[in-house]
Structures are given as structure tokens and as C-alpha cells.
Amino acid sequence: MVRGNHELCRRGGRGWFRLLDPHPAPLECADRSDPFRLHIGGLDLLWFDGADADDFSAPAAKVAFYAAQLAGLLAAAPSHAWLLTHRPIWALAQGEIAGANVNATEQGAIQGQVPPGLDLVVSGHLHDFTSYEFGPDRPAQLLVGDSGDTMLELGKTPLTGAEIDGMRVVSGFALKRFGFFVMEATAGGWDGSLYGSDDAVLAHCRLLGRSLECGPAQTQ
């Protein structure tokens, strides 16, 4: 479970700390908590609480705070690690401001700190399923936000070739359907399947290092 903006203290923060947060319960609700690393089944997951980040601004104090947290979390990141954070670091906005970059706060905080072993960022926040591959110089970004809220209209900006935080998307895929996503380890990486609410397979993905290729499932 990764804390999101609906679990900030002014919303559902107290319930988050009582029921879901892995840290010792704080005396008072706090909008930021410490990151940690989880090693499970040969995979290293780097958990980061970016719930209080801003999508379209980069307040200096927040950027500095998150940069310090990311420095400790990412410095010792092993090969093929994944970063889990609710707000996607490299993505395009939807709805009325479709095409703008999100999120400015974490983009500023992670500048110069992306380790070579980080393959993937997994996020939610935006209400669809989207994959972004940037090539070998940036981790892929996977956005699985299609499970719990009203779908937003997909942006009209083509994903492939779009520039996000100074780097162009090599390949991208987006789908506006309710569902859930499952990834399974393979000999060389990971295979993912996007399922609809009726359990029908909607799309397939393959992650090999920083290469993330997603596309619609083949119809029979």
C-alpha cells in the first residue's frame, strides 16, 4: 500500500496511520512520513510517501525535504529496483489541463539522484492506465490508476514523442478502462497483464530493465 493524496491529514490521514501505514503510529497525523526499502521475492521496492507533493508547482521547501529523503532511499538502490510513489514522477496530466507535466515537486527533488539500477516507477493518482518508456537514460513510468475512481478523459497529446521533464517518451500506451494489473516474474524481467472488471485481459506489458512495452491484448 502506498499513501496517496486522499490520505493526507485533512482527508483520510488518521485512518491511513491507524490501519495501513507500516511505521509506528505517530502521536499526531503528519503529511509526510519516512521512506523505506522492502526486499521481497528477489525484488527491491523503494516506498516513498509523496502524498503532499504538488503536481504543477515545486515549492522550494518541499523539494528540499523530498530531495533529502530520496537521497537516502536511492543512494543504495540495488539493480532492477522499483520506486513506488502515489503521484507519478514523469507523466502527462489529464482532464482540463491535459498535456501538462506532472508532478513538478518530485521531478525537482529527484534531479541528479536517479540511480542506474532503478528500472521502474509505479504510481497511481491519475485515473487511467498508462505506460511510459524513456529509453536507457531514465526509469520507465507505469501508471495504474484505473481501479477506484471516476475515469478521466485521456489526453489528446500523443504519448510517443512527448517531452516530459526534458526527455522524450520513446513509447507509450494508455487505456481508459476500469481494471487491475498483475505482474509476474520471468527469466529476464517481468510480464504484466491488465485485466478488466470482468477479468478479461485488456493489455499486456513486458518490462526488461528500463524497457517497458505495453499494448492491447490480441483479440481472438
PDB file of C-alpha atoms in Angstrom:
ATOM      1  CA  MET A   1       0.000   0.000   0.000  1.00  0.00           C
ATOM      2  CA  VAL A   2       1.324   3.441  -0.928  1.00  0.00           C
ATOM      3  CA  ARG A   3      -0.006   6.609   0.674  1.00  0.00           C
ATOM      4  CA  GLY A   4      -1.787   8.987  -1.688  1.00  0.00           C
ATOM      5  CA  ASN A   5      -3.246  12.475  -1.576  1.00  0.00           C
ATOM      6  CA  HIS A   6      -6.581  11.146  -0.261  1.00  0.00           C
ATOM      7  CA  GLU A   7      -4.679  10.021   2.846  1.00  0.00           C
ATOM      8  CA  LEU A   8      -3.368  13.485   3.744  1.00  0.00           C
ATOM      9  CA  CYS A   9      -4.292  14.611   7.237  1.00  0.00           C
ATOM     10  CA  ARG A  10      -7.077  16.912   6.028  1.00  0.00           C
ATOM     11  CA  ARG A  11      -8.717  13.913   4.347  1.00  0.00           C
ATOM     12  CA  GLY A  12      -8.171  10.286   5.405  1.00  0.00           C
ATOM     13  CA  GLY A  13      -4.796  10.575   7.120  1.00  0.00           C
ATOM     14  CA  ARG A  14      -5.833   9.323  10.536  1.00  0.00           C
ATOM     15  CA  GLY A  15      -7.335   6.196   9.051  1.00  0.00           C
ATOM     16  CA  TRP A  16      -4.182   5.653   6.997  1.00  0.00           C
ATOM     17  CA  PHE A  17      -1.955   5.691  10.075  1.00  0.00           C
ATOM     18  CA  ARG A  18      -4.311   3.512  12.117  1.00  0.00           C
ATOM     19  CA  LEU A  19      -4.870   0.812   9.525  1.00  0.00           C
ATOM     20  CA  LEU A  20      -2.302   0.833   6.701  1.00  0.00           C
ATOM     21  CA  ASP A  21       0.935   2.675   7.469  1.00  0.00           C
ATOM     22  CA  PRO A  22       3.839   0.359   8.401  1.00  0.00           C
ATOM     23  CA  HIS A  23       5.582   2.877  10.677  1.00  0.00           C
ATOM     24  CA  PRO A  24       4.970   3.155  14.441  1.00  0.00           C
ATOM     25  CA  ALA A  25       1.800   5.167  14.942  1.00  0.00           C
ATOM     26  CA  PRO A  26       2.610   8.893  15.306  1.00  0.00           C
ATOM     27  CA  LEU A  27       1.158  10.927  18.153  1.00  0.00           C
ATOM     28  CA  GLU A  28      -0.200  13.412  15.626  1.00  0.00           C
ATOM     29  CA  CYS A  29      -1.123  12.963  11.978  1.00  0.00           C
ATOM     30  CA  ALA A  30       1.709  14.081   9.683  1.00  0.00           C
ATOM     31  CA  ASP A  31       1.513  14.784   5.956  1.00  0.00           C
ATOM     32  CA  ARG A  32       4.955  13.267   5.320  1.00  0.00           C
ATOM     33  CA  SER A  33       6.496  10.048   6.547  1.00  0.00           C
ATOM     34  CA  ASP A  34       9.803   8.270   6.161  1.00  0.00           C
ATOM     35  CA  PRO A  35      10.567   6.201   3.045  1.00  0.00           C
ATOM     36  CA  PHE A  36      11.746   2.610   3.336  1.00  0.00           C
ATOM     37  CA  ARG A  37      13.014  -0.297   1.269  1.00  0.00           C
ATOM     38  CA  LEU A  38      11.244  -3.649   1.069  1.00  0.00           C
ATOM     39  CA  HIS A  39      13.087  -6.701  -0.273  1.00  0.00           C
ATOM     40  CA  ILE A  40      10.647  -9.415  -1.252  1.00  0.00           C
ATOM     41  CA  GLY A  41      10.971 -12.369  -3.593  1.00  0.00           C
ATOM     42  CA  GLY A  42      14.209 -11.069  -5.093  1.00  0.00           C
ATOM     43  CA  LEU A  43      12.688  -7.653  -5.875  1.00  0.00           C
ATOM     44  CA  ASP A  44      13.588  -4.408  -4.118  1.00  0.00           C
ATOM     45  CA  LEU A  45      10.678  -1.982  -3.690  1.00  0.00           C
ATOM     46  CA  LEU A  46      11.532   1.573  -2.654  1.00  0.00           C
ATOM     47  CA  TRP A  47       8.479   3.026  -0.889  1.00  0.00           C
ATOM     48  CA  PHE A  48       8.126   6.818  -0.966  1.00  0.00           C
ATOM     49  CA  ASP A  49       5.412   8.973   0.599  1.00  0.00           C
ATOM     50  CA  GLY A  50       4.843  11.765  -1.923  1.00  0.00           C
ATOM     51  CA  ALA A  51       1.221  12.374  -0.950  1.00  0.00           C
ATOM     52  CA  ASP A  52       1.902  16.019  -0.079  1.00  0.00           C
ATOM     53  CA  ALA A  53       3.728  16.803  -3.338  1.00  0.00           C
ATOM     54  CA  ASP A  54       2.330  19.383  -5.760  1.00  0.00           C
ATOM     55  CA  ASP A  55       1.504  18.380  -9.318  1.00  0.00           C
ATOM     56  CA  PHE A  56       2.089  21.720 -11.023  1.00  0.00           C
ATOM     57  CA  SER A  57       4.416  23.635  -8.707  1.00  0.00           C
ATOM     58  CA  ALA A  58       7.725  22.965  -6.979  1.00  0.00           C
ATOM     59  CA  PRO A  59       7.840  24.823  -3.645  1.00  0.00           C
ATOM     60  CA  ALA A  60      11.490  25.096  -2.646  1.00  0.00           C
ATOM     61  CA  ALA A  61      10.939  23.819   0.905  1.00  0.00           C
ATOM     62  CA  LYS A  62       9.072  20.717  -0.269  1.00  0.00           C
ATOM     63  CA  VAL A  63      11.589  19.990  -2.995  1.00  0.00           C
ATOM     64  CA  ALA A  64      14.440  20.205  -0.486  1.00  0.00           C
ATOM     65  CA  PHE A  65      12.627  17.956   2.014  1.00  0.00           C
ATOM     66  CA  TYR A  66      11.831  15.293  -0.565  1.00  0.00           C
ATOM     67  CA  ALA A  67      15.303  15.532  -2.104  1.00  0.00           C
ATOM     68  CA  ALA A  68      16.837  14.697   1.262  1.00  0.00           C
ATOM     69  CA  GLN A  69      14.515  11.716   1.695  1.00  0.00           C
ATOM     70  CA  LEU A  70      15.178  10.437  -1.821  1.00  0.00           C
ATOM     71  CA  ALA A  71      18.929  10.784  -1.344  1.00  0.00           C
ATOM     72  CA  GLY A  72      18.864   8.212   1.427  1.00  0.00           C
ATOM     73  CA  LEU A  73      16.358   5.953  -0.307  1.00  0.00           C
ATOM     74  CA  LEU A  74      18.022   5.893  -3.726  1.00  0.00           C
ATOM     75  CA  ALA A  75      21.698   6.029  -2.791  1.00  0.00           C
ATOM     76  CA  ALA A  76      21.916   2.302  -2.111  1.00  0.00           C
ATOM     77  CA  ALA A  77      19.293   1.186  -4.632  1.00  0.00           C
ATOM     78  CA  PRO A  78      20.244  -2.249  -5.967  1.00  0.00           C
ATOM     79  CA  SER A  79      19.934  -3.282  -9.594  1.00  0.00           C
ATOM     80  CA  HIS A  80      16.423  -3.601 -11.041  1.00  0.00           C
ATOM     81  CA  ALA A  81      14.729  -1.838  -8.117  1.00  0.00           C
ATOM     82  CA  TRP A  82      11.283  -0.224  -8.397  1.00  0.00           C
ATOM     83  CA  LEU A  83      10.233   3.059  -6.838  1.00  0.00           C
ATOM     84  CA  LEU A  84       6.650   3.125  -5.521  1.00  0.00           C
ATOM     85  CA  THR A  85       5.057   6.552  -5.100  1.00  0.00           C
ATOM     86  CA  HIS A  86       1.407   7.522  -5.493  1.00  0.00           C
ATOM     87  CA  ARG A  87       1.904  10.530  -7.757  1.00  0.00           C
ATOM     88  CA  PRO A  88       3.734   9.639 -10.979  1.00  0.00           C
ATOM     89  CA  ILE A  89       7.070  11.423 -11.312  1.00  0.00           C
ATOM     90  CA  TRP A  90       7.030  11.546 -15.117  1.00  0.00           C
ATOM     91  CA  ALA A  91       3.573  11.703 -16.686  1.00  0.00           C
ATOM     92  CA  LEU A  92       1.184  13.892 -18.638  1.00  0.00           C
ATOM     93  CA  ALA A  93      -1.857  15.409 -16.964  1.00  0.00           C
ATOM     94  CA  GLN A  94      -5.431  14.620 -17.967  1.00  0.00           C
ATOM     95  CA  GLY A  95      -8.771  16.404 -17.940  1.00  0.00           C
ATOM     96  CA  GLU A  96      -8.893  20.183 -18.287  1.00  0.00           C
ATOM     97  CA  ILE A  97      -5.120  20.570 -18.229  1.00  0.00           C
ATOM     98  CA  ALA A  98      -4.260  17.581 -20.370  1.00  0.00           C
ATOM     99  CA  GLY A  99      -0.753  17.586 -21.776  1.00  0.00           C
ATOM    100  CA  ALA A 100       0.954  19.388 -18.897  1.00  0.00           C
ATOM    101  CA  ASN A 101       3.694  17.568 -16.978  1.00  0.00           C
ATOM    102  CA  VAL A 102       3.149  16.110 -13.502  1.00  0.00           C
ATOM    103  CA  ASN A 103       4.474  16.163 -10.857  1.00  0.00           C
ATOM    104  CA  ALA A 104       6.738  19.177 -10.507  1.00  0.00           C
ATOM    105  CA  THR A 105       7.680  18.657  -6.850  1.00  0.00           C
ATOM    106  CA  GLU A 106       9.095  15.152  -7.166  1.00  0.00           C
ATOM    107  CA  GLN A 107      10.662  15.941 -10.536  1.00  0.00           C
ATOM    108  CA  GLY A 108      12.619  18.685  -8.815  1.00  0.00           C
ATOM    109  CA  ALA A 109      13.509  16.512  -5.838  1.00  0.00           C
ATOM    110  CA  ILE A 110      14.836  13.574  -7.849  1.00  0.00           C
ATOM    111  CA  GLN A 111      17.061  15.671 -10.152  1.00  0.00           C
ATOM    112  CA  GLY A 112      20.588  14.242 -10.182  1.00  0.00           C
ATOM    113  CA  GLN A 113      19.640  11.358  -7.864  1.00  0.00           C
ATOM    114  CA  VAL A 114      18.289   8.680 -10.205  1.00  0.00           C
ATOM    115  CA  PRO A 115      20.483   5.614  -9.671  1.00  0.00           C
ATOM    116  CA  PRO A 116      21.442   3.428 -12.641  1.00  0.00           C
ATOM    117  CA  GLY A 117      19.805   0.405 -11.019  1.00  0.00           C
ATOM    118  CA  LEU A 118      16.324   1.914 -10.816  1.00  0.00           C
ATOM    119  CA  ASP A 119      14.241   0.324 -13.584  1.00  0.00           C
ATOM    120  CA  LEU A 120      10.677   1.388 -12.896  1.00  0.00           C
ATOM    121  CA  VAL A 121       8.454   3.907 -11.100  1.00  0.00           C
ATOM    122  CA  VAL A 122       4.994   2.561 -10.225  1.00  0.00           C
ATOM    123  CA  SER A 123       2.260   5.069  -9.401  1.00  0.00           C
ATOM    124  CA  GLY A 124      -1.462   5.785  -9.448  1.00  0.00           C
ATOM    125  CA  HIS A 125      -3.110   9.190  -8.879  1.00  0.00           C
ATOM    126  CA  LEU A 126      -4.245   9.828 -12.472  1.00  0.00           C
ATOM    127  CA  HIS A 127      -7.349   7.878 -13.351  1.00  0.00           C
ATOM    128  CA  ASP A 128      -6.341   5.569 -16.181  1.00  0.00           C
ATOM    129  CA  PHE A 129      -3.702   3.017 -17.148  1.00  0.00           C
ATOM    130  CA  THR A 130      -0.622   4.479 -18.847  1.00  0.00           C
ATOM    131  CA  SER A 131       2.915   3.316 -19.545  1.00  0.00           C
ATOM    132  CA  TYR A 132       5.902   5.490 -20.457  1.00  0.00           C
ATOM    133  CA  GLU A 133       9.299   4.297 -21.668  1.00  0.00           C
ATOM    134  CA  PHE A 134      12.113   6.848 -21.935  1.00  0.00           C
ATOM    135  CA  GLY A 135      14.932   4.568 -23.056  1.00  0.00           C
ATOM    136  CA  PRO A 136      18.015   3.577 -21.053  1.00  0.00           C
ATOM    137  CA  ASP A 137      18.621   7.012 -19.503  1.00  0.00           C
ATOM    138  CA  ARG A 138      15.502   7.150 -17.303  1.00  0.00           C
ATOM    139  CA  PRO A 139      13.405   4.556 -15.466  1.00  0.00           C
ATOM    140  CA  ALA A 140      10.124   3.605 -17.090  1.00  0.00           C
ATOM    141  CA  GLN A 141       6.956   5.034 -15.536  1.00  0.00           C
ATOM    142  CA  LEU A 142       3.920   2.804 -15.038  1.00  0.00           C
ATOM    143  CA  LEU A 143       0.659   4.407 -14.005  1.00  0.00           C
ATOM    144  CA  VAL A 144      -2.055   2.091 -12.668  1.00  0.00           C
ATOM    145  CA  GLY A 145      -4.878   4.416 -11.689  1.00  0.00           C
ATOM    146  CA  ASP A 146      -7.822   2.538 -13.119  1.00  0.00           C
ATOM    147  CA  SER A 147      -9.202   0.800 -10.051  1.00  0.00           C
ATOM    148  CA  GLY A 148     -11.026   3.130  -7.713  1.00  0.00           C
ATOM    149  CA  ASP A 149     -12.402   6.405  -9.045  1.00  0.00           C
ATOM    150  CA  THR A 150     -14.137   8.052 -11.990  1.00  0.00           C
ATOM    151  CA  MET A 151     -12.127   7.684 -15.174  1.00  0.00           C
ATOM    152  CA  LEU A 152     -10.659  10.860 -16.638  1.00  0.00           C
ATOM    153  CA  GLU A 153     -10.552  11.519 -20.348  1.00  0.00           C
ATOM    154  CA  LEU A 154      -7.234  10.557 -21.899  1.00  0.00           C
ATOM    155  CA  GLY A 155      -5.167  13.475 -23.131  1.00  0.00           C
ATOM    156  CA  LYS A 156      -5.054  14.108 -26.853  1.00  0.00           C
ATOM    157  CA  THR A 157      -1.274  14.662 -26.829  1.00  0.00           C
ATOM    158  CA  PRO A 158       0.425  11.588 -28.369  1.00  0.00           C
ATOM    159  CA  LEU A 159       2.468   9.829 -25.721  1.00  0.00           C
ATOM    160  CA  THR A 160       5.256   8.666 -28.008  1.00  0.00           C
ATOM    161  CA  GLY A 161       7.473  11.659 -28.676  1.00  0.00           C
ATOM    162  CA  ALA A 162       6.010  13.803 -25.897  1.00  0.00           C
ATOM    163  CA  GLU A 163       8.596  15.635 -23.810  1.00  0.00           C
ATOM    164  CA  ILE A 164       8.384  15.154 -20.047  1.00  0.00           C
ATOM    165  CA  ASP A 165      10.872  16.873 -17.759  1.00  0.00           C
ATOM    166  CA  GLY A 166      13.370  17.347 -20.573  1.00  0.00           C
ATOM    167  CA  MET A 167      13.230  13.846 -22.042  1.00  0.00           C
ATOM    168  CA  ARG A 168      11.092  12.437 -24.828  1.00  0.00           C
ATOM    169  CA  VAL A 169       8.902   9.366 -24.462  1.00  0.00           C
ATOM    170  CA  VAL A 170      10.227   6.502 -26.604  1.00  0.00           C
ATOM    171  CA  SER A 171       6.970   4.581 -26.438  1.00  0.00           C
ATOM    172  CA  GLY A 172       3.744   4.945 -24.514  1.00  0.00           C
ATOM    173  CA  PHE A 173       0.373   3.281 -24.125  1.00  0.00           C
ATOM    174  CA  ALA A 174      -2.842   4.447 -22.446  1.00  0.00           C
ATOM    175  CA  LEU A 175      -6.221   2.866 -21.840  1.00  0.00           C
ATOM    176  CA  LYS A 176      -9.342   4.256 -20.187  1.00  0.00           C
ATOM    177  CA  ARG A 177     -10.956   1.175 -18.628  1.00  0.00           C
ATOM    178  CA  PHE A 178     -11.622   0.080 -15.070  1.00  0.00           C
ATOM    179  CA  GLY A 179      -9.463  -2.852 -14.059  1.00  0.00           C
ATOM    180  CA  PHE A 180      -6.419  -4.171 -12.230  1.00  0.00           C
ATOM    181  CA  PHE A 181      -2.851  -5.033 -13.178  1.00  0.00           C
ATOM    182  CA  VAL A 182      -0.743  -8.091 -12.321  1.00  0.00           C
ATOM    183  CA  MET A 183       2.991  -8.525 -12.947  1.00  0.00           C
ATOM    184  CA  GLU A 184       4.745 -11.886 -12.973  1.00  0.00           C
ATOM    185  CA  ALA A 185       8.485 -12.509 -12.911  1.00  0.00           C
ATOM    186  CA  THR A 186      10.109 -14.104 -15.956  1.00  0.00           C
ATOM    187  CA  ALA A 187      13.634 -15.297 -16.594  1.00  0.00           C
ATOM    188  CA  GLY A 188      14.747 -11.912 -17.910  1.00  0.00           C
ATOM    189  CA  GLY A 189      12.272  -9.437 -16.450  1.00  0.00           C
ATOM    190  CA  TRP A 190       8.534  -9.108 -15.887  1.00  0.00           C
ATOM    191  CA  ASP A 191       5.346  -9.786 -17.817  1.00  0.00           C
ATOM    192  CA  GLY A 192       2.254  -7.779 -16.916  1.00  0.00           C
ATOM    193  CA  SER A 193      -1.419  -8.246 -17.701  1.00  0.00           C
ATOM    194  CA  LEU A 194      -4.122  -5.603 -17.400  1.00  0.00           C
ATOM    195  CA  TYR A 195      -7.499  -7.127 -16.564  1.00  0.00           C
ATOM    196  CA  GLY A 196     -10.908  -5.508 -16.869  1.00  0.00           C
ATOM    197  CA  SER A 197     -13.541  -5.546 -14.160  1.00  0.00           C
ATOM    198  CA  ASP A 198     -14.942  -8.656 -15.875  1.00  0.00           C
ATOM    199  CA  ASP A 199     -11.490 -10.346 -15.677  1.00  0.00           C
ATOM    200  CA  ALA A 200     -10.996 -10.099 -19.436  1.00  0.00           C
ATOM    201  CA  VAL A 201      -7.390  -9.375 -20.432  1.00  0.00           C
ATOM    202  CA  LEU A 202      -7.231  -5.847 -21.858  1.00  0.00           C
ATOM    203  CA  ALA A 203      -3.496  -5.329 -22.380  1.00  0.00           C
ATOM    204  CA  HIS A 204      -0.087  -6.914 -21.947  1.00  0.00           C
ATOM    205  CA  CYS A 205       3.224  -5.377 -20.848  1.00  0.00           C
ATOM    206  CA  ARG A 206       6.811  -6.566 -20.775  1.00  0.00           C
ATOM    207  CA  LEU A 207       9.486  -4.992 -18.597  1.00  0.00           C
ATOM    208  CA  LEU A 208      13.139  -5.762 -19.405  1.00  0.00           C
ATOM    209  CA  GLY A 209      15.424  -3.447 -17.474  1.00  0.00           C
ATOM    210  CA  ARG A 210      14.156   0.053 -18.286  1.00  0.00           C
ATOM    211  CA  SER A 211      12.418  -1.115 -21.433  1.00  0.00           C
ATOM    212  CA  LEU A 212       8.629  -1.142 -20.896  1.00  0.00           C
ATOM    213  CA  GLU A 213       6.448  -2.157 -23.821  1.00  0.00           C
ATOM    214  CA  CYS A 214       2.669  -2.224 -23.362  1.00  0.00           C
ATOM    215  CA  GLY A 215      -0.075  -2.795 -25.896  1.00  0.00           C
ATOM    216  CA  PRO A 216      -3.632  -4.050 -26.267  1.00  0.00           C
ATOM    217  CA  ALA A 217      -4.356  -7.722 -25.891  1.00  0.00           C
ATOM    218  CA  GLN A 218      -4.870  -9.568 -29.140  1.00  0.00           C
ATOM    219  CA  THR A 219      -8.497 -10.371 -29.790  1.00  0.00           C
ATOM    220  CA  GLN A 220      -9.349 -13.935 -30.728  1.00  0.00           C
TER     221      GLN A 220
END
